[in-house]
DNA sequence: CGGTTGATTGAGGCTGCTCAAAAGGTGTGG
DNA sequence: CCACACCTTTTGAGCAGCCTCAATCAACCG
């Protein structure tokens, strides 16, 4: 993590331990994501830096947003991993999406009612909190950012639809394979791929199950099966991919929905 | 595609049989939906009428959009029911959403790549096709419409998340109950509720299964069970609800996600 | 009337769940 | 440094929700 003296990116300095240093948190993750959809100029990027200047760290496993919170504030995730989830009274839980740097935790739009899900940090997370007026002004003054955010939101919808397909139609091992493929792609896009092509994913098997609509017991068995087939290994919160081609074919994975 | 005389609502006249007359297709369904989110003035409404002037009927079971189509054109559904679906090569199929009048079949935003799903008419459908420049101008000139559309898209995302919860966590009978609850609400909003509180839903049991991630055989058994419990009856493409309260409690249904 | 599509029913089987217990790992406090 | 608590992973046994296959029935249609 370089000391970036004159740079307008305050969160570079907020860097307690060396863990995150493996990832390029010295680039504004939001800008990085938006540029995949639409080229931003220097002014746009400065505006984004400005918006995300007031940022804070959240400890692993802590709630970033809770069900029922107002959805006024826009909360981009600048570093770390998090997930959206919906909990039942009887203990059932569904993970709705996994959030990587550049994703937006809260509602990315107009004022709306309370949110119907919670957002929880998976690792230590750096988040910004942008008041809605600030955000609206940003959109008005920077059409490129507005356009890119719209694209990003279309992709997010596509991801939701893909999860529906996954949950509705695929068997457990296909489901897990598909999730791994999706995450590998998204991790690459936000530069969180490890050298061996895998990525950090500090989920318990129970949480993996909550994402896949499976029990932790079954997740365990499916993981063992995929490991035995030399496709992936999941240990110590790290997902390794041994045979990406075959994994893709098991998952019937088509990455186009992540970029179009 | 009606002859467009002086009236700003051409599709009123395009009324071949009396079937649809049971429903208020003489109000612009898109305007009706958007006004639930934000008040429109007369100018806004006229602009919507104008946008949807060039409309056409699609026969039941015909494709409205196909996977791979460009997502440039904005295609609002003005009358009738339709659904989005994703088909596998091996015959599996998942229904991604059910579309009611006022919903938008295609991508409701910026230019984007090809769509990853198909849209198929369930009943005879009236659709409009708005070229993207027209649409963009509409959004620029009518902030109320733009805001309402944004809200609508947030609700649509909430619906997708709810389907994920449904598929991931609920048992077959809860799942079906939840779907019925959701549809009852949405049908009411677009004024398609029948007098007895049920609604037309011309799905085969196979298609119901494709929406719920179940086989048609199991759907049949679940329907019988819910019928035996005096909750609902599904016959001749009509869903009847006998005990809305108990149905809601079986489904663990909370309607707030449909409006906020 | 034969042909086709969808609803219904039955039998049997597999995927994934439940319950339960053991094994590893980790942090805390004595 | 050990004992203990707690959590996660792993494994086993048994069960059941849902699926597959298949046959029958009902409705519609040319």
PDB file of N, CA, C and O in Angstrom, chain B residues 58-117:
ATOM      1  N   UNK B  58     -49.977  -8.980 -29.457  1.00  0.00           N
ATOM      2  CA  UNK B  58     -49.228 -10.222 -29.626  1.00  0.00           C
ATOM      3  C   UNK B  58     -50.141 -11.361 -29.197  1.00  0.00           C
ATOM      4  O   UNK B  58     -50.820 -11.266 -28.171  1.00  0.00           O
ATOM      5  N   UNK B  59     -50.154 -12.419 -29.996  1.00  0.00           N
ATOM      6  CA  UNK B  59     -51.043 -13.542 -29.692  1.00  0.00           C
ATOM      7  C   UNK B  59     -50.539 -14.306 -28.478  1.00  0.00           C
ATOM      8  O   UNK B  59     -49.344 -14.310 -28.182  1.00  0.00           O
ATOM      9  N   UNK B  60     -51.455 -14.960 -27.751  1.00  0.00           N
ATOM     10  CA  UNK B  60     -51.060 -15.772 -26.602  1.00  0.00           C
ATOM     11  C   UNK B  60     -49.987 -16.773 -27.009  1.00  0.00           C
ATOM     12  O   UNK B  60     -50.027 -17.326 -28.105  1.00  0.00           O
ATOM     13  N   UNK B  61     -49.039 -17.002 -26.096  1.00  0.00           N
ATOM     14  CA  UNK B  61     -47.991 -18.013 -26.291  1.00  0.00           C
ATOM     15  C   UNK B  61     -46.932 -17.610 -27.299  1.00  0.00           C
ATOM     16  O   UNK B  61     -46.005 -18.367 -27.541  1.00  0.00           O
ATOM     17  N   UNK B  62     -47.080 -16.454 -27.927  1.00  0.00           N
ATOM     18  CA  UNK B  62     -46.050 -16.017 -28.863  1.00  0.00           C
ATOM     19  C   UNK B  62     -44.939 -15.297 -28.108  1.00  0.00           C
ATOM     20  O   UNK B  62     -45.159 -14.676 -27.072  1.00  0.00           O
ATOM     21  N   UNK B  63     -43.731 -15.363 -28.676  1.00  0.00           N
ATOM     22  CA  UNK B  63     -42.592 -14.680 -28.071  1.00  0.00           C
ATOM     23  C   UNK B  63     -42.707 -13.179 -28.277  1.00  0.00           C
ATOM     24  O   UNK B  63     -43.018 -12.722 -29.376  1.00  0.00           O
ATOM     25  N   UNK B  64     -42.473 -12.429 -27.222  1.00  0.00           N
ATOM     26  CA  UNK B  64     -42.426 -10.974 -27.326  1.00  0.00           C
ATOM     27  C   UNK B  64     -40.980 -10.527 -27.527  1.00  0.00           C
ATOM     28  O   UNK B  64     -40.688  -9.669 -28.344  1.00  0.00           O
ATOM     29  N   UNK B  65     -40.092 -11.131 -26.762  1.00  0.00           N
ATOM     30  CA  UNK B  65     -38.655 -10.925 -26.948  1.00  0.00           C
ATOM     31  C   UNK B  65     -37.981 -12.284 -26.838  1.00  0.00           C
ATOM     32  O   UNK B  65     -38.444 -13.155 -26.098  1.00  0.00           O
ATOM     33  N   UNK B  66     -36.876 -12.440 -27.542  1.00  0.00           N
ATOM     34  CA  UNK B  66     -36.152 -13.705 -27.478  1.00  0.00           C
ATOM     35  C   UNK B  66     -34.750 -13.481 -26.928  1.00  0.00           C
ATOM     36  O   UNK B  66     -34.174 -12.405 -27.098  1.00  0.00           O
ATOM     37  N   UNK B  67     -34.238 -14.512 -26.286  1.00  0.00           N
ATOM     38  CA  UNK B  67     -32.877 -14.425 -25.775  1.00  0.00           C
ATOM     39  C   UNK B  67     -31.945 -14.045 -26.913  1.00  0.00           C
ATOM     40  O   UNK B  67     -32.023 -14.592 -28.008  1.00  0.00           O
ATOM     41  N   UNK B  68     -31.077 -13.090 -26.650  1.00  0.00           N
ATOM     42  CA  UNK B  68     -30.147 -12.652 -27.667  1.00  0.00           C
ATOM     43  C   UNK B  68     -30.595 -11.393 -28.390  1.00  0.00           C
ATOM     44  O   UNK B  68     -29.795 -10.738 -29.050  1.00  0.00           O
ATOM     45  N   UNK B  69     -31.864 -11.064 -28.271  1.00  0.00           N
ATOM     46  CA  UNK B  69     -32.336  -9.815 -28.858  1.00  0.00           C
ATOM     47  C   UNK B  69     -31.558  -8.634 -28.275  1.00  0.00           C
ATOM     48  O   UNK B  69     -31.122  -8.684 -27.125  1.00  0.00           O
ATOM     49  N   UNK B  70     -31.415  -7.608 -29.077  1.00  0.00           N
ATOM     50  CA  UNK B  70     -30.821  -6.385 -28.556  1.00  0.00           C
ATOM     51  C   UNK B  70     -31.775  -5.773 -27.537  1.00  0.00           C
ATOM     52  O   UNK B  70     -32.989  -5.947 -27.620  1.00  0.00           O
ATOM     53  N   UNK B  71     -31.227  -5.096 -26.579  1.00  0.00           N
ATOM     54  CA  UNK B  71     -32.076  -4.539 -25.518  1.00  0.00           C
ATOM     55  C   UNK B  71     -32.238  -3.042 -25.709  1.00  0.00           C
ATOM     56  O   UNK B  71     -32.438  -2.320 -24.758  1.00  0.00           O
ATOM     57  N   UNK B  72     -32.136  -2.603 -26.931  1.00  0.00           N
ATOM     58  CA  UNK B  72     -32.227  -1.174 -27.195  1.00  0.00           C
ATOM     59  C   UNK B  72     -33.643  -0.657 -26.974  1.00  0.00           C
ATOM     60  O   UNK B  72     -33.864   0.328 -26.301  1.00  0.00           O
ATOM     61  N   UNK B  73     -34.595  -1.348 -27.579  1.00  0.00           N
ATOM     62  CA  UNK B  73     -35.958  -0.878 -27.535  1.00  0.00           C
ATOM     63  C   UNK B  73     -36.572  -1.127 -26.158  1.00  0.00           C
ATOM     64  O   UNK B  73     -36.341  -2.155 -25.551  1.00  0.00           O
ATOM     65  N   UNK B  74     -37.359  -0.172 -25.734  1.00  0.00           N
ATOM     66  CA  UNK B  74     -38.062  -0.338 -24.458  1.00  0.00           C
ATOM     67  C   UNK B  74     -39.462  -0.838 -24.773  1.00  0.00           C
ATOM     68  O   UNK B  74     -40.182  -0.256 -25.583  1.00  0.00           O
ATOM     69  N   UNK B  75     -39.858  -1.914 -24.141  1.00  0.00           N
ATOM     70  CA  UNK B  75     -41.110  -2.571 -24.500  1.00  0.00           C
ATOM     71  C   UNK B  75     -42.039  -2.674 -23.287  1.00  0.00           C
ATOM     72  O   UNK B  75     -41.981  -3.642 -22.538  1.00  0.00           O
ATOM     73  N   UNK B  76     -42.883  -1.700 -23.079  1.00  0.00           N
ATOM     74  CA  UNK B  76     -43.838  -1.778 -21.977  1.00  0.00           C
ATOM     75  C   UNK B  76     -45.016  -2.679 -22.352  1.00  0.00           C
ATOM     76  O   UNK B  76     -45.440  -2.700 -23.504  1.00  0.00           O
ATOM     77  N   UNK B  77     -45.472  -3.393 -21.355  1.00  0.00           N
ATOM     78  CA  UNK B  77     -46.657  -4.237 -21.534  1.00  0.00           C
ATOM     79  C   UNK B  77     -47.879  -3.419 -21.129  1.00  0.00           C
ATOM     80  O   UNK B  77     -48.006  -3.019 -19.976  1.00  0.00           O
ATOM     81  N   UNK B  78     -48.771  -3.181 -22.084  1.00  0.00           N
ATOM     82  CA  UNK B  78     -49.906  -2.287 -21.816  1.00  0.00           C
ATOM     83  C   UNK B  78     -51.159  -3.050 -21.429  1.00  0.00           C
ATOM     84  O   UNK B  78     -52.022  -2.551 -20.717  1.00  0.00           O
ATOM     85  N   UNK B  79     -51.268  -4.282 -21.909  1.00  0.00           N
ATOM     86  CA  UNK B  79     -52.413  -5.112 -21.543  1.00  0.00           C
ATOM     87  C   UNK B  79     -52.035  -6.566 -21.712  1.00  0.00           C
ATOM     88  O   UNK B  79     -51.228  -6.907 -22.583  1.00  0.00           O
ATOM     89  N   UNK B  80     -52.598  -7.422 -20.876  1.00  0.00           N
ATOM     90  CA  UNK B  80     -52.302  -8.841 -20.957  1.00  0.00           C
ATOM     91  C   UNK B  80     -51.229  -9.260 -19.965  1.00  0.00           C
ATOM     92  O   UNK B  80     -50.678  -8.441 -19.230  1.00  0.00           O
ATOM     93  N   UNK B  81     -50.972 -10.552 -19.944  1.00  0.00           N
ATOM     94  CA  UNK B  81     -49.976 -11.108 -19.043  1.00  0.00           C
ATOM     95  C   UNK B  81     -48.870 -11.775 -19.851  1.00  0.00           C
ATOM     96  O   UNK B  81     -49.118 -12.318 -20.930  1.00  0.00           O
ATOM     97  N   UNK B  82     -47.667 -11.746 -19.316  1.00  0.00           N
ATOM     98  CA  UNK B  82     -46.528 -12.354 -20.004  1.00  0.00           C
ATOM     99  C   UNK B  82     -45.544 -12.853 -18.953  1.00  0.00           C
ATOM    100  O   UNK B  82     -45.765 -12.666 -17.751  1.00  0.00           O
ATOM    101  N   UNK B  83     -44.499 -13.520 -19.403  1.00  0.00           N
ATOM    102  CA  UNK B  83     -43.469 -13.902 -18.441  1.00  0.00           C
ATOM    103  C   UNK B  83     -42.090 -13.910 -19.065  1.00  0.00           C
ATOM    104  O   UNK B  83     -41.935 -14.154 -20.246  1.00  0.00           O
ATOM    105  N   UNK B  84     -41.106 -13.629 -18.242  1.00  0.00           N
ATOM    106  CA  UNK B  84     -39.704 -13.783 -18.618  1.00  0.00           C
ATOM    107  C   UNK B  84     -39.275 -15.198 -18.285  1.00  0.00           C
ATOM    108  O   UNK B  84     -39.669 -15.747 -17.258  1.00  0.00           O
ATOM    109  N   UNK B  85     -38.440 -15.763 -19.115  1.00  0.00           N
ATOM    110  CA  UNK B  85     -38.005 -17.135 -18.850  1.00  0.00           C
ATOM    111  C   UNK B  85     -36.613 -17.357 -19.394  1.00  0.00           C
ATOM    112  O   UNK B  85     -36.165 -16.668 -20.317  1.00  0.00           O
ATOM    113  N   UNK B  86     -35.942 -18.324 -18.819  1.00  0.00           N
ATOM    114  CA  UNK B  86     -34.613 -18.719 -19.274  1.00  0.00           C
ATOM    115  C   UNK B  86     -34.666 -20.208 -19.568  1.00  0.00           C
ATOM    116  O   UNK B  86     -35.047 -21.008 -18.701  1.00  0.00           O
ATOM    117  N   UNK B  87     -34.298 -20.588 -20.781  1.00  0.00           N
ATOM    118  CA  UNK B  87     -34.359 -21.998 -21.160  1.00  0.00           C
ATOM    119  C   UNK B  87     -32.961 -22.600 -21.227  1.00  0.00           C
ATOM    120  O   UNK B  87     -32.021 -21.937 -21.654  1.00  0.00           O
ATOM    121  N   UNK B  88     -32.854 -23.848 -20.820  1.00  0.00           N
ATOM    122  CA  UNK B  88     -31.596 -24.578 -20.942  1.00  0.00           C
ATOM    123  C   UNK B  88     -31.629 -25.389 -22.220  1.00  0.00           C
ATOM    124  O   UNK B  88     -32.687 -25.679 -22.763  1.00  0.00           O
ATOM    125  N   UNK B  89     -30.459 -25.776 -22.654  1.00  0.00           N
ATOM    126  CA  UNK B  89     -30.402 -26.644 -23.828  1.00  0.00           C
ATOM    127  C   UNK B  89     -31.068 -27.984 -23.528  1.00  0.00           C
ATOM    128  O   UNK B  89     -31.712 -28.576 -24.375  1.00  0.00           O
ATOM    129  N   UNK B  90     -30.908 -28.467 -22.319  1.00  0.00           N
ATOM    130  CA  UNK B  90     -31.406 -29.803 -21.995  1.00  0.00           C
ATOM    131  C   UNK B  90     -32.891 -29.822 -21.639  1.00  0.00           C
ATOM    132  O   UNK B  90     -33.400 -30.837 -21.191  1.00  0.00           O
ATOM    133  N   UNK B  91     -33.577 -28.725 -21.850  1.00  0.00           N
ATOM    134  CA  UNK B  91     -35.019 -28.735 -21.646  1.00  0.00           C
ATOM    135  C   UNK B  91     -35.472 -28.102 -20.344  1.00  0.00           C
ATOM    136  O   UNK B  91     -36.627 -27.720 -20.215  1.00  0.00           O
ATOM    137  N   UNK B  92     -34.564 -27.985 -19.381  1.00  0.00           N
ATOM    138  CA  UNK B  92     -34.962 -27.307 -18.158  1.00  0.00           C
ATOM    139  C   UNK B  92     -35.344 -25.875 -18.491  1.00  0.00           C
ATOM    140  O   UNK B  92     -34.830 -25.292 -19.451  1.00  0.00           O
ATOM    141  N   UNK B  93     -36.210 -25.320 -17.695  1.00  0.00           N
ATOM    142  CA  UNK B  93     -36.650 -23.951 -17.938  1.00  0.00           C
ATOM    143  C   UNK B  93     -37.008 -23.301 -16.614  1.00  0.00           C
ATOM    144  O   UNK B  93     -37.610 -23.918 -15.735  1.00  0.00           O
ATOM    145  N   UNK B  94     -36.616 -22.046 -16.473  1.00  0.00           N
ATOM    146  CA  UNK B  94     -36.999 -21.296 -15.275  1.00  0.00           C
ATOM    147  C   UNK B  94     -37.746 -20.049 -15.686  1.00  0.00           C
ATOM    148  O   UNK B  94     -37.278 -19.293 -16.538  1.00  0.00           O
ATOM    149  N   UNK B  95     -38.902 -19.843 -15.098  1.00  0.00           N
ATOM    150  CA  UNK B  95     -39.611 -18.586 -15.284  1.00  0.00           C
ATOM    151  C   UNK B  95     -39.064 -17.585 -14.290  1.00  0.00           C
ATOM    152  O   UNK B  95     -38.964 -17.881 -13.088  1.00  0.00           O
ATOM    153  N   UNK B  96     -38.665 -16.425 -14.779  1.00  0.00           N
ATOM    154  CA  UNK B  96     -37.942 -15.448 -13.973  1.00  0.00           C
ATOM    155  C   UNK B  96     -38.853 -14.399 -13.377  1.00  0.00           C
ATOM    156  O   UNK B  96     -38.584 -13.867 -12.306  1.00  0.00           O
ATOM    157  N   UNK B  97     -39.908 -14.066 -14.090  1.00  0.00           N
ATOM    158  CA  UNK B  97     -40.858 -13.107 -13.550  1.00  0.00           C
ATOM    159  C   UNK B  97     -42.136 -13.180 -14.342  1.00  0.00           C
ATOM    160  O   UNK B  97     -42.133 -13.553 -15.512  1.00  0.00           O
ATOM    161  N   UNK B  98     -43.201 -12.851 -13.690  1.00  0.00           N
ATOM    162  CA  UNK B  98     -44.476 -12.724 -14.372  1.00  0.00           C
ATOM    163  C   UNK B  98     -44.726 -11.243 -14.579  1.00  0.00           C
ATOM    164  O   UNK B  98     -44.491 -10.432 -13.681  1.00  0.00           O
ATOM    165  N   UNK B  99     -45.192 -10.906 -15.761  1.00  0.00           N
ATOM    166  CA  UNK B  99     -45.365  -9.499 -16.115  1.00  0.00           C
ATOM    167  C   UNK B  99     -46.845  -9.166 -16.209  1.00  0.00           C
ATOM    168  O   UNK B  99     -47.614  -9.885 -16.866  1.00  0.00           O
ATOM    169  N   UNK B 100     -47.230  -8.104 -15.548  1.00  0.00           N
ATOM    170  CA  UNK B 100     -48.608  -7.646 -15.584  1.00  0.00           C
ATOM    171  C   UNK B 100     -48.632  -6.294 -16.298  1.00  0.00           C
ATOM    172  O   UNK B 100     -47.586  -5.670 -16.481  1.00  0.00           O
ATOM    173  N   UNK B 101     -49.812  -5.839 -16.690  1.00  0.00           N
ATOM    174  CA  UNK B 101     -49.883  -4.565 -17.424  1.00  0.00           C
ATOM    175  C   UNK B 101     -49.181  -3.443 -16.666  1.00  0.00           C
ATOM    176  O   UNK B 101     -49.372  -3.290 -15.455  1.00  0.00           O
ATOM    177  N   UNK B 102     -48.384  -2.692 -17.359  1.00  0.00           N
ATOM    178  CA  UNK B 102     -47.606  -1.628 -16.739  1.00  0.00           C
ATOM    179  C   UNK B 102     -46.154  -2.015 -16.560  1.00  0.00           C
ATOM    180  O   UNK B 102     -45.282  -1.151 -16.466  1.00  0.00           O
ATOM    181  N   UNK B 103     -45.884  -3.320 -16.516  1.00  0.00           N
ATOM    182  CA  UNK B 103     -44.499  -3.779 -16.405  1.00  0.00           C
ATOM    183  C   UNK B 103     -43.782  -3.591 -17.728  1.00  0.00           C
ATOM    184  O   UNK B 103     -44.408  -3.455 -18.777  1.00  0.00           O
ATOM    185  N   UNK B 104     -42.487  -3.607 -17.672  1.00  0.00           N
ATOM    186  CA  UNK B 104     -41.688  -3.415 -18.875  1.00  0.00           C
ATOM    187  C   UNK B 104     -40.991  -4.721 -19.221  1.00  0.00           C
ATOM    188  O   UNK B 104     -40.293  -5.309 -18.389  1.00  0.00           O
ATOM    189  N   UNK B 105     -41.232  -5.193 -20.435  1.00  0.00           N
ATOM    190  CA  UNK B 105     -40.692  -6.494 -20.844  1.00  0.00           C
ATOM    191  C   UNK B 105     -39.190  -6.439 -21.014  1.00  0.00           C
ATOM    192  O   UNK B 105     -38.455  -7.296 -20.537  1.00  0.00           O
ATOM    193  N   UNK B 106     -38.732  -5.428 -21.751  1.00  0.00           N
ATOM    194  CA  UNK B 106     -37.323  -5.356 -22.054  1.00  0.00           C
ATOM    195  C   UNK B 106     -36.593  -4.491 -21.054  1.00  0.00           C
ATOM    196  O   UNK B 106     -37.162  -4.045 -20.060  1.00  0.00           O
ATOM    197  N   UNK B 107     -35.325  -4.283 -21.319  1.00  0.00           N
ATOM    198  CA  UNK B 107     -34.517  -3.483 -20.417  1.00  0.00           C
ATOM    199  C   UNK B 107     -35.041  -2.063 -20.402  1.00  0.00           C
ATOM    200  O   UNK B 107     -35.263  -1.470 -21.451  1.00  0.00           O
ATOM    201  N   UNK B 108     -35.221  -1.527 -19.231  1.00  0.00           N
ATOM    202  CA  UNK B 108     -35.802  -0.199 -19.113  1.00  0.00           C
ATOM    203  C   UNK B 108     -34.718   0.843 -18.922  1.00  0.00           C
ATOM    204  O   UNK B 108     -34.804   1.669 -18.047  1.00  0.00           O
ATOM    205  N   UNK B 109     -33.652   0.767 -19.680  1.00  0.00           N
ATOM    206  CA  UNK B 109     -32.618   1.740 -19.399  1.00  0.00           C
ATOM    207  C   UNK B 109     -31.736   2.029 -20.577  1.00  0.00           C
ATOM    208  O   UNK B 109     -32.178   2.051 -21.723  1.00  0.00           O
ATOM    209  N   UNK B 110     -30.503   2.222 -20.290  1.00  0.00           N
ATOM    210  CA  UNK B 110     -29.507   2.591 -21.263  1.00  0.00           C
ATOM    211  C   UNK B 110     -29.251   1.442 -22.222  1.00  0.00           C
ATOM    212  O   UNK B 110     -29.566   0.296 -21.921  1.00  0.00           O
ATOM    213  N   UNK B 111     -28.632   1.768 -23.330  1.00  0.00           N
ATOM    214  CA  UNK B 111     -28.258   0.694 -24.241  1.00  0.00           C
ATOM    215  C   UNK B 111     -27.431  -0.335 -23.498  1.00  0.00           C
ATOM    216  O   UNK B 111     -26.698  -0.026 -22.580  1.00  0.00           O
ATOM    217  N   UNK B 112     -27.594  -1.534 -23.869  1.00  0.00           N
ATOM    218  CA  UNK B 112     -26.932  -2.619 -23.167  1.00  0.00           C
ATOM    219  C   UNK B 112     -26.757  -3.746 -24.171  1.00  0.00           C
ATOM    220  O   UNK B 112     -27.172  -3.627 -25.322  1.00  0.00           O
ATOM    221  N   UNK B 113     -26.162  -4.799 -23.773  1.00  0.00           N
ATOM    222  CA  UNK B 113     -25.953  -5.914 -24.683  1.00  0.00           C
ATOM    223  C   UNK B 113     -27.234  -6.663 -24.948  1.00  0.00           C
ATOM    224  O   UNK B 113     -28.328  -6.187 -24.630  1.00  0.00           O
ATOM    225  N   UNK B 114     -27.131  -7.839 -25.532  1.00  0.00           N
ATOM    226  CA  UNK B 114     -28.314  -8.662 -25.788  1.00  0.00           C
ATOM    227  C   UNK B 114     -28.916  -9.148 -24.476  1.00  0.00           C
ATOM    228  O   UNK B 114     -28.215  -9.280 -23.473  1.00  0.00           O
ATOM    229  N   UNK B 115     -30.212  -9.405 -24.468  1.00  0.00           N
ATOM    230  CA  UNK B 115     -30.847  -9.855 -23.240  1.00  0.00           C
ATOM    231  C   UNK B 115     -30.618 -11.345 -23.042  1.00  0.00           C
ATOM    232  O   UNK B 115     -30.431 -12.091 -23.997  1.00  0.00           O
ATOM    233  N   UNK B 116     -30.627 -11.756 -21.797  1.00  0.00           N
ATOM    234  CA  UNK B 116     -30.278 -13.133 -21.467  1.00  0.00           C
ATOM    235  C   UNK B 116     -31.496 -13.973 -21.148  1.00  0.00           C
ATOM    236  O   UNK B 116     -31.376 -15.016 -20.508  1.00  0.00           O
ATOM    237  N   UNK B 117     -32.646 -13.492 -21.544  1.00  0.00           N
ATOM    238  CA  UNK B 117     -33.879 -14.214 -21.251  1.00  0.00           C
ATOM    239  C   UNK B 117     -34.865 -13.962 -22.387  1.00  0.00           C
ATOM    240  O   UNK B 117     -34.644 -13.085 -23.228  1.00  0.00           O
TER     241      UNK B 117
END
